[in-house]
Short mmCIF file of C-alpha atoms in Angstrom, two decimals:
data_model
loop_
_atom_site.label_atom_id
_atom_site.label_comp_id
_atom_site.label_asym_id
_atom_site.label_seq_id
_atom_site.Cartn_x
_atom_site.Cartn_y
_atom_site.Cartn_z
CA MET T 1 -64.37 103.04 -18.87
CA LEU T 2 -65.38 102.90 -15.10
CA ARG T 3 -66.54 99.60 -14.06
CA LEU T 4 -68.08 99.03 -10.58
CA GLY T 5 -69.84 95.81 -9.88
CA THR T 6 -71.90 94.70 -12.81
CA ARG T 7 -72.12 98.29 -14.13
CA GLU T 8 -70.02 100.05 -16.77
CA PHE T 9 -69.97 103.86 -17.12
CA ALA T 10 -68.69 105.66 -20.20
CA THR T 11 -65.98 108.50 -20.00
CA HIS T 12 -68.40 111.35 -20.21
CA GLN T 13 -71.44 109.58 -18.32
CA PRO T 14 -72.12 111.35 -15.02
CA VAL T 15 -72.64 108.87 -12.04
CA ILE T 16 -74.64 109.80 -8.98
CA MET T 17 -73.66 108.26 -5.67
CA ALA T 18 -76.41 108.62 -3.00
CA ILE T 19 -75.46 109.00 0.70
CA VAL T 20 -77.19 106.72 3.14
CA ASN T 21 -75.89 107.24 6.76
CA ARG T 22 -76.37 104.35 9.11
CA THR T 23 -75.54 106.80 12.03
CA PRO T 24 -77.51 108.57 14.77
CA ASP T 25 -75.58 111.70 14.53
CA SER T 26 -74.76 112.56 10.88
CA PHE T 27 -74.25 116.26 10.12
CA TYR T 28 -76.97 116.62 7.56
CA ASP T 29 -79.77 114.34 8.33
CA ARG T 30 -79.25 113.99 12.06
CA GLY T 31 -79.84 110.12 12.18
CA ALA T 32 -82.86 110.08 9.72
CA THR T 33 -81.61 106.94 8.19
CA PHE T 34 -80.27 105.18 11.27
CA ALA T 35 -83.05 102.85 11.47
CA GLU T 36 -83.03 100.09 8.95
CA ARG T 37 -86.56 100.71 7.57
CA ALA T 38 -85.88 104.33 7.02
CA ALA T 39 -82.47 103.44 5.37
CA LEU T 40 -84.22 100.95 3.04
CA GLU T 41 -86.81 103.52 2.10
CA ARG T 42 -84.04 106.08 1.36
CA VAL T 43 -82.25 103.46 -0.84
CA ALA T 44 -85.36 102.66 -2.80
CA ARG T 45 -86.11 106.57 -3.37
CA ALA T 46 -82.62 107.25 -4.39
CA VAL T 47 -82.57 104.41 -6.94
CA ASP T 48 -85.89 105.67 -8.29
CA GLU T 49 -84.48 109.13 -8.63
CA GLY T 50 -81.57 107.96 -10.71
CA ALA T 51 -78.82 107.03 -8.24
CA ASP T 52 -76.39 104.58 -9.72
CA ILE T 53 -74.36 103.84 -6.48
CA ILE T 54 -75.50 103.81 -2.97
CA ASP T 55 -72.86 104.83 -0.39
CA ILE T 56 -73.40 103.43 3.00
CA GLY T 57 -71.68 104.84 6.02
CA GLY T 58 -71.52 103.67 9.51
CA VAL T 59 -69.63 106.40 11.31
CA LYS T 60 -70.03 110.07 11.26
CA ALA T 61 -67.11 111.82 9.56
CA GLY T 62 -66.64 114.48 12.17
CA PRO T 63 -65.90 114.27 15.94
CA GLY T 64 -68.43 112.51 18.09
CA ALA T 65 -69.15 109.38 19.97
CA GLU T 66 -66.71 106.57 19.59
CA VAL T 67 -67.61 103.92 17.16
CA ASP T 68 -65.36 100.89 17.08
CA ALA T 69 -64.82 98.49 14.08
CA ALA T 70 -67.33 96.03 15.50
CA GLU T 71 -70.18 98.52 15.82
CA GLU T 72 -69.28 99.92 12.37
CA ILE T 73 -69.67 96.45 10.93
CA ARG T 74 -72.98 95.99 12.77
CA ARG T 75 -74.30 99.12 11.15
CA THR T 76 -73.11 98.30 7.62
CA ALA T 77 -72.51 94.78 6.67
CA GLY T 78 -76.04 93.30 7.15
CA PHE T 79 -77.52 96.35 5.58
CA VAL T 80 -75.24 95.97 2.51
CA ALA T 81 -76.56 92.35 2.22
CA GLU T 82 -80.18 93.51 2.37
CA VAL T 83 -79.51 96.16 -0.14
CA ARG T 84 -77.85 93.74 -2.54
CA ARG T 85 -80.86 91.33 -2.14
CA ARG T 86 -83.40 94.07 -3.03
CA HIS T 87 -81.44 95.94 -5.55
CA PRO T 88 -79.18 93.47 -7.36
CA ASP T 89 -77.98 95.92 -10.11
CA VAL T 90 -77.08 98.98 -8.02
CA VAL T 91 -73.54 99.57 -7.15
CA ILE T 92 -72.96 99.39 -3.29
CA SER T 93 -70.27 101.34 -1.77
CA VAL T 94 -69.18 101.42 1.91
CA ASP T 95 -67.72 104.70 3.29
CA THR T 96 -64.94 103.47 5.80
CA TRP T 97 -61.25 103.71 6.39
CA ARG T 98 -60.85 100.39 8.48
CA HIS T 99 -59.91 97.23 6.62
CA GLU T 100 -61.98 95.07 9.06
CA VAL T 101 -65.07 96.92 7.92
CA GLY T 102 -64.07 96.67 4.38
CA GLU T 103 -63.68 92.88 4.72
CA ALA T 104 -67.23 92.45 6.15
CA ALA T 105 -68.66 94.76 3.60
CA CYS T 106 -67.13 93.05 0.72
CA ALA T 107 -68.25 89.57 2.03
CA ALA T 108 -71.64 91.04 2.32
CA GLY T 109 -71.82 92.13 -1.30
CA ALA T 110 -70.15 95.60 -1.68
CA ASP T 111 -68.80 96.69 -5.01
CA LEU T 112 -66.65 99.80 -3.94
CA LEU T 113 -64.77 100.98 -0.77
CA ASN T 114 -64.96 104.68 -0.28
CA ASP T 115 -61.86 105.50 1.78
CA ALA T 116 -62.50 109.22 2.62
CA TRP T 117 -59.41 109.40 4.96
CA GLY T 118 -56.69 108.98 2.47
CA GLY T 119 -55.30 105.60 3.01
CA VAL T 120 -54.89 106.03 6.72
CA ASP T 121 -55.26 102.14 7.05
CA PRO T 122 -53.20 100.80 4.16
CA ARG T 123 -54.74 97.40 4.52
CA LEU T 124 -57.94 98.64 3.17
CA ALA T 125 -56.52 98.68 -0.45
CA GLU T 126 -55.36 95.09 0.12
CA VAL T 127 -58.95 94.09 0.98
CA ALA T 128 -60.18 95.93 -2.14
CA ALA T 129 -57.60 93.98 -4.15
CA ARG T 130 -58.38 90.60 -2.67
CA HIS T 131 -62.16 90.94 -3.35
CA GLY T 132 -61.72 92.52 -6.75
CA VAL T 133 -63.81 95.61 -5.84
CA GLY T 134 -63.20 99.25 -6.56
CA LEU T 135 -61.47 101.93 -4.29
CA VAL T 136 -61.89 105.57 -3.89
CA CYS T 137 -58.55 107.30 -3.18
CA THR T 138 -59.12 110.55 -1.27
CA HIS T 139 -56.88 113.45 -0.34
CA ALA T 140 -57.26 114.20 3.33
CA GLY T 141 -54.17 116.30 4.06
CA GLY T 142 -52.74 113.69 6.40
CA ALA T 143 -55.63 114.19 8.86
CA ARG T 144 -56.62 111.41 11.25
CA PRO T 145 -60.12 110.09 11.00
CA ARG T 146 -62.86 112.11 12.55
CA THR T 147 -60.70 115.23 13.19
CA ARG T 148 -61.32 118.71 11.99
CA PRO T 149 -58.63 120.82 10.20
CA HIS T 150 -56.83 123.50 12.21
CA ARG T 151 -54.65 125.88 10.46
CA VAL T 152 -53.73 123.70 7.60
CA ARG T 153 -51.25 124.99 5.04
CA TYR T 154 -50.14 123.85 1.80
CA ASP T 155 -47.50 125.41 -0.64
CA ASP T 156 -49.85 124.11 -3.46
CA VAL T 157 -52.95 122.49 -2.42
CA MET T 158 -53.67 120.97 -5.86
CA ALA T 159 -50.03 119.77 -6.23
CA ASP T 160 -50.53 118.02 -2.78
CA ILE T 161 -53.85 116.59 -3.97
CA LEU T 162 -52.41 115.18 -7.09
CA ARG T 163 -49.26 113.72 -5.49
CA VAL T 164 -51.54 111.85 -2.76
CA THR T 165 -54.47 110.64 -4.82
CA VAL T 166 -52.43 109.49 -7.80
CA GLY T 167 -49.95 107.88 -5.51
CA LEU T 168 -52.85 105.93 -3.73
CA ALA T 169 -54.28 104.94 -6.99
CA GLU T 170 -51.16 103.63 -8.37
CA ARG T 171 -50.46 101.61 -5.24
CA ALA T 172 -53.93 100.22 -5.32
CA VAL T 173 -53.48 99.00 -8.91
CA ALA T 174 -50.16 97.48 -7.83
CA LEU T 175 -51.77 95.60 -5.23
CA GLY T 176 -54.22 94.17 -7.64
CA VAL T 177 -57.39 96.47 -7.44
CA PRO T 178 -58.85 96.60 -10.89
CA ARG T 179 -57.65 99.75 -12.52
CA GLU T 180 -61.04 100.41 -14.01
CA GLY T 181 -62.46 100.49 -10.58
CA VAL T 182 -60.07 103.14 -9.02
CA LEU T 183 -61.27 106.66 -8.52
CA ILE T 184 -59.56 109.89 -7.01
CA ASP T 185 -61.18 112.35 -4.89
CA PRO T 186 -59.93 115.77 -3.92
CA GLY T 187 -61.56 115.54 -0.45
CA HIS T 188 -63.32 118.71 -0.09
CA ASP T 189 -63.26 119.90 3.59
CA PHE T 190 -61.10 117.02 4.61
CA GLY T 191 -57.76 118.48 5.81
CA LYS T 192 -58.61 121.76 4.12
CA SER T 193 -59.86 125.19 4.75
CA THR T 194 -62.71 126.78 2.83
CA ARG T 195 -60.19 128.55 0.58
CA HIS T 196 -58.43 125.25 -0.10
CA SER T 197 -61.70 123.65 -1.09
CA LEU T 198 -62.65 126.41 -3.51
CA GLU T 199 -59.24 126.20 -5.03
CA ALA T 200 -59.51 122.40 -5.49
CA THR T 201 -62.78 122.95 -7.26
CA ARG T 202 -61.37 125.74 -9.41
CA ARG T 203 -58.39 123.51 -10.49
CA LEU T 204 -60.35 120.30 -10.80
CA ASP T 205 -59.34 119.95 -14.42
CA GLU T 206 -55.96 119.24 -13.19
CA MET T 207 -57.20 116.08 -11.58
CA THR T 208 -59.30 114.94 -14.51
CA ALA T 209 -56.31 115.50 -16.79
CA THR T 210 -54.64 112.48 -14.95
CA GLY T 211 -57.07 110.11 -16.65
CA TRP T 212 -58.27 108.67 -13.36
CA PRO T 213 -62.00 109.00 -12.88
CA VAL T 214 -62.69 111.90 -10.46
CA LEU T 215 -65.26 111.60 -7.56
CA VAL T 216 -66.34 114.84 -5.76
CA SER T 217 -68.21 114.88 -2.41
CA LEU T 218 -69.62 118.37 -2.21
CA SER T 219 -72.99 117.87 -0.75
CA ASN T 220 -73.93 120.57 1.77
CA LYS T 221 -70.42 120.76 3.09
CA ASP T 222 -68.93 123.39 5.28
CA PHE T 223 -67.00 125.06 2.50
CA VAL T 224 -70.30 125.78 0.75
CA GLY T 225 -71.84 126.89 4.02
CA GLU T 226 -69.05 129.36 4.75
CA THR T 227 -68.78 130.64 1.29
CA LEU T 228 -72.49 131.69 1.21
CA ASP T 229 -72.83 132.04 5.01
CA ARG T 230 -75.55 129.44 5.04
CA PRO T 231 -76.53 126.86 7.70
CA VAL T 232 -76.44 123.21 6.75
CA LYS T 233 -80.04 122.96 5.54
CA GLU T 234 -79.69 125.98 3.16
CA ARG T 235 -76.69 124.86 1.16
CA LEU T 236 -78.50 123.07 -1.77
CA LEU T 237 -78.11 125.94 -4.30
CA GLY T 238 -74.29 126.50 -3.44
CA THR T 239 -73.87 122.70 -3.64
CA LEU T 240 -75.47 122.52 -7.07
CA ALA T 241 -73.41 125.44 -8.39
CA THR T 242 -70.30 123.63 -7.46
CA THR T 243 -71.57 120.41 -8.94
CA ALA T 244 -72.24 122.28 -12.13
CA VAL T 245 -68.61 123.75 -12.20
CA SER T 246 -67.23 120.25 -11.24
CA ALA T 247 -69.14 118.65 -14.05
CA TRP T 248 -67.89 121.23 -16.61
CA LEU T 249 -64.35 120.43 -15.45
CA GLY T 250 -64.70 116.76 -15.88
CA ALA T 251 -65.64 115.12 -12.63
CA GLN T 252 -67.61 111.88 -13.07
CA VAL T 253 -69.02 110.72 -9.89
CA TYR T 254 -70.98 112.94 -7.51
CA ARG T 255 -71.67 111.96 -3.84
CA VAL T 256 -74.91 113.55 -2.88
CA HIS T 257 -77.86 113.95 -0.48
CA GLU T 258 -80.19 115.40 -3.13
CA VAL T 259 -80.40 112.86 -6.10
CA ALA T 260 -83.06 114.22 -8.31
CA GLU T 261 -81.80 117.93 -8.26
CA THR T 262 -78.16 116.74 -8.92
CA ARG T 263 -79.28 114.60 -11.86
CA GLU T 264 -81.00 117.54 -13.47
CA VAL T 265 -77.92 119.83 -13.15
CA LEU T 266 -75.72 117.05 -14.50
CA ALA T 267 -77.97 116.39 -17.51
CA MET T 268 -78.01 120.21 -18.21
CA VAL T 269 -74.23 120.50 -18.10
CA ALA T 270 -73.79 117.30 -20.22
CA ALA T 271 -76.14 118.74 -22.85
CA ILE T 272 -74.15 122.10 -22.99
CA ALA T 273 -70.96 120.20 -23.24
CA GLY T 274 -72.34 118.15 -26.22
CA HIS T 275 -72.30 114.81 -24.43
CA ARG T 276 -76.14 114.50 -24.30
CA GLU T 277 -79.02 115.34 -26.49
CA PRO T 278 -81.93 117.46 -25.12
CA ALA T 279 -84.88 115.42 -23.79
CA VAL T 280 -87.06 117.38 -26.22
CA ALA T 281 -85.99 119.84 -29.05
CA ARG T 282 -89.07 121.49 -30.66
CA ARG T 283 -88.13 125.17 -30.33
CA GLY T 284 -87.85 126.91 -33.71
CA LEU T 285 -88.77 123.70 -35.74
CA ALA T 286 -92.58 124.05 -35.79
#
């Protein structure tokens, strides 16, 4: 059972995490939700479309203008408090690698800290433990935050993913993070080439076999774009195909830009797998 905030999710229940970037330079939406009003509208739409988690980020993942901890807190903490006020039942996640930001986010009402950079700040897990919130433990191949991979090599990429993510998860629980709130993430594109991300997807069942809930962040990423030779605004079909494969192999949480489309893909895969009944089943019965 995955427990985040006031919500509980059964083992085979797919969970959608909607991306809300409080940044002026995000790779996908180019700052469309930097302004608070636009960001709040995005949250409301995502919740209406079926998002279970809202993931709020204050710093672009890739290289760009410097954003210090104080500015990241300014972009996220007050917004977390307002989302909590407007949507008391939604799970609120904050995408950060900094313990200072995690502290402010938890004080404002966050339920989950999404550490996409693989524990580069070990104090972030301590913050999660102190506040009793969840933690995403991600494989980033040892990359420093906001850097791009360059000629990264692994003897076995999935073996490295498992070593790092399970190790981070076990450390988090030892520190006091609730075990039912810890997730592991293969970190598509983070410290990886396109071939590495494809292999991580292909072998995702090795992650789900660990028993830790698996989160995948696939939405419109470069490995999809390079695989299909598509620019960032034309990667939805590739993203949804990768989502379907990940669902079949047992991933549970999906960090996405397109909530409604993802929900339908996950519902279809769940029905094929026998975890969900068809919404309507009249064919051949009349």
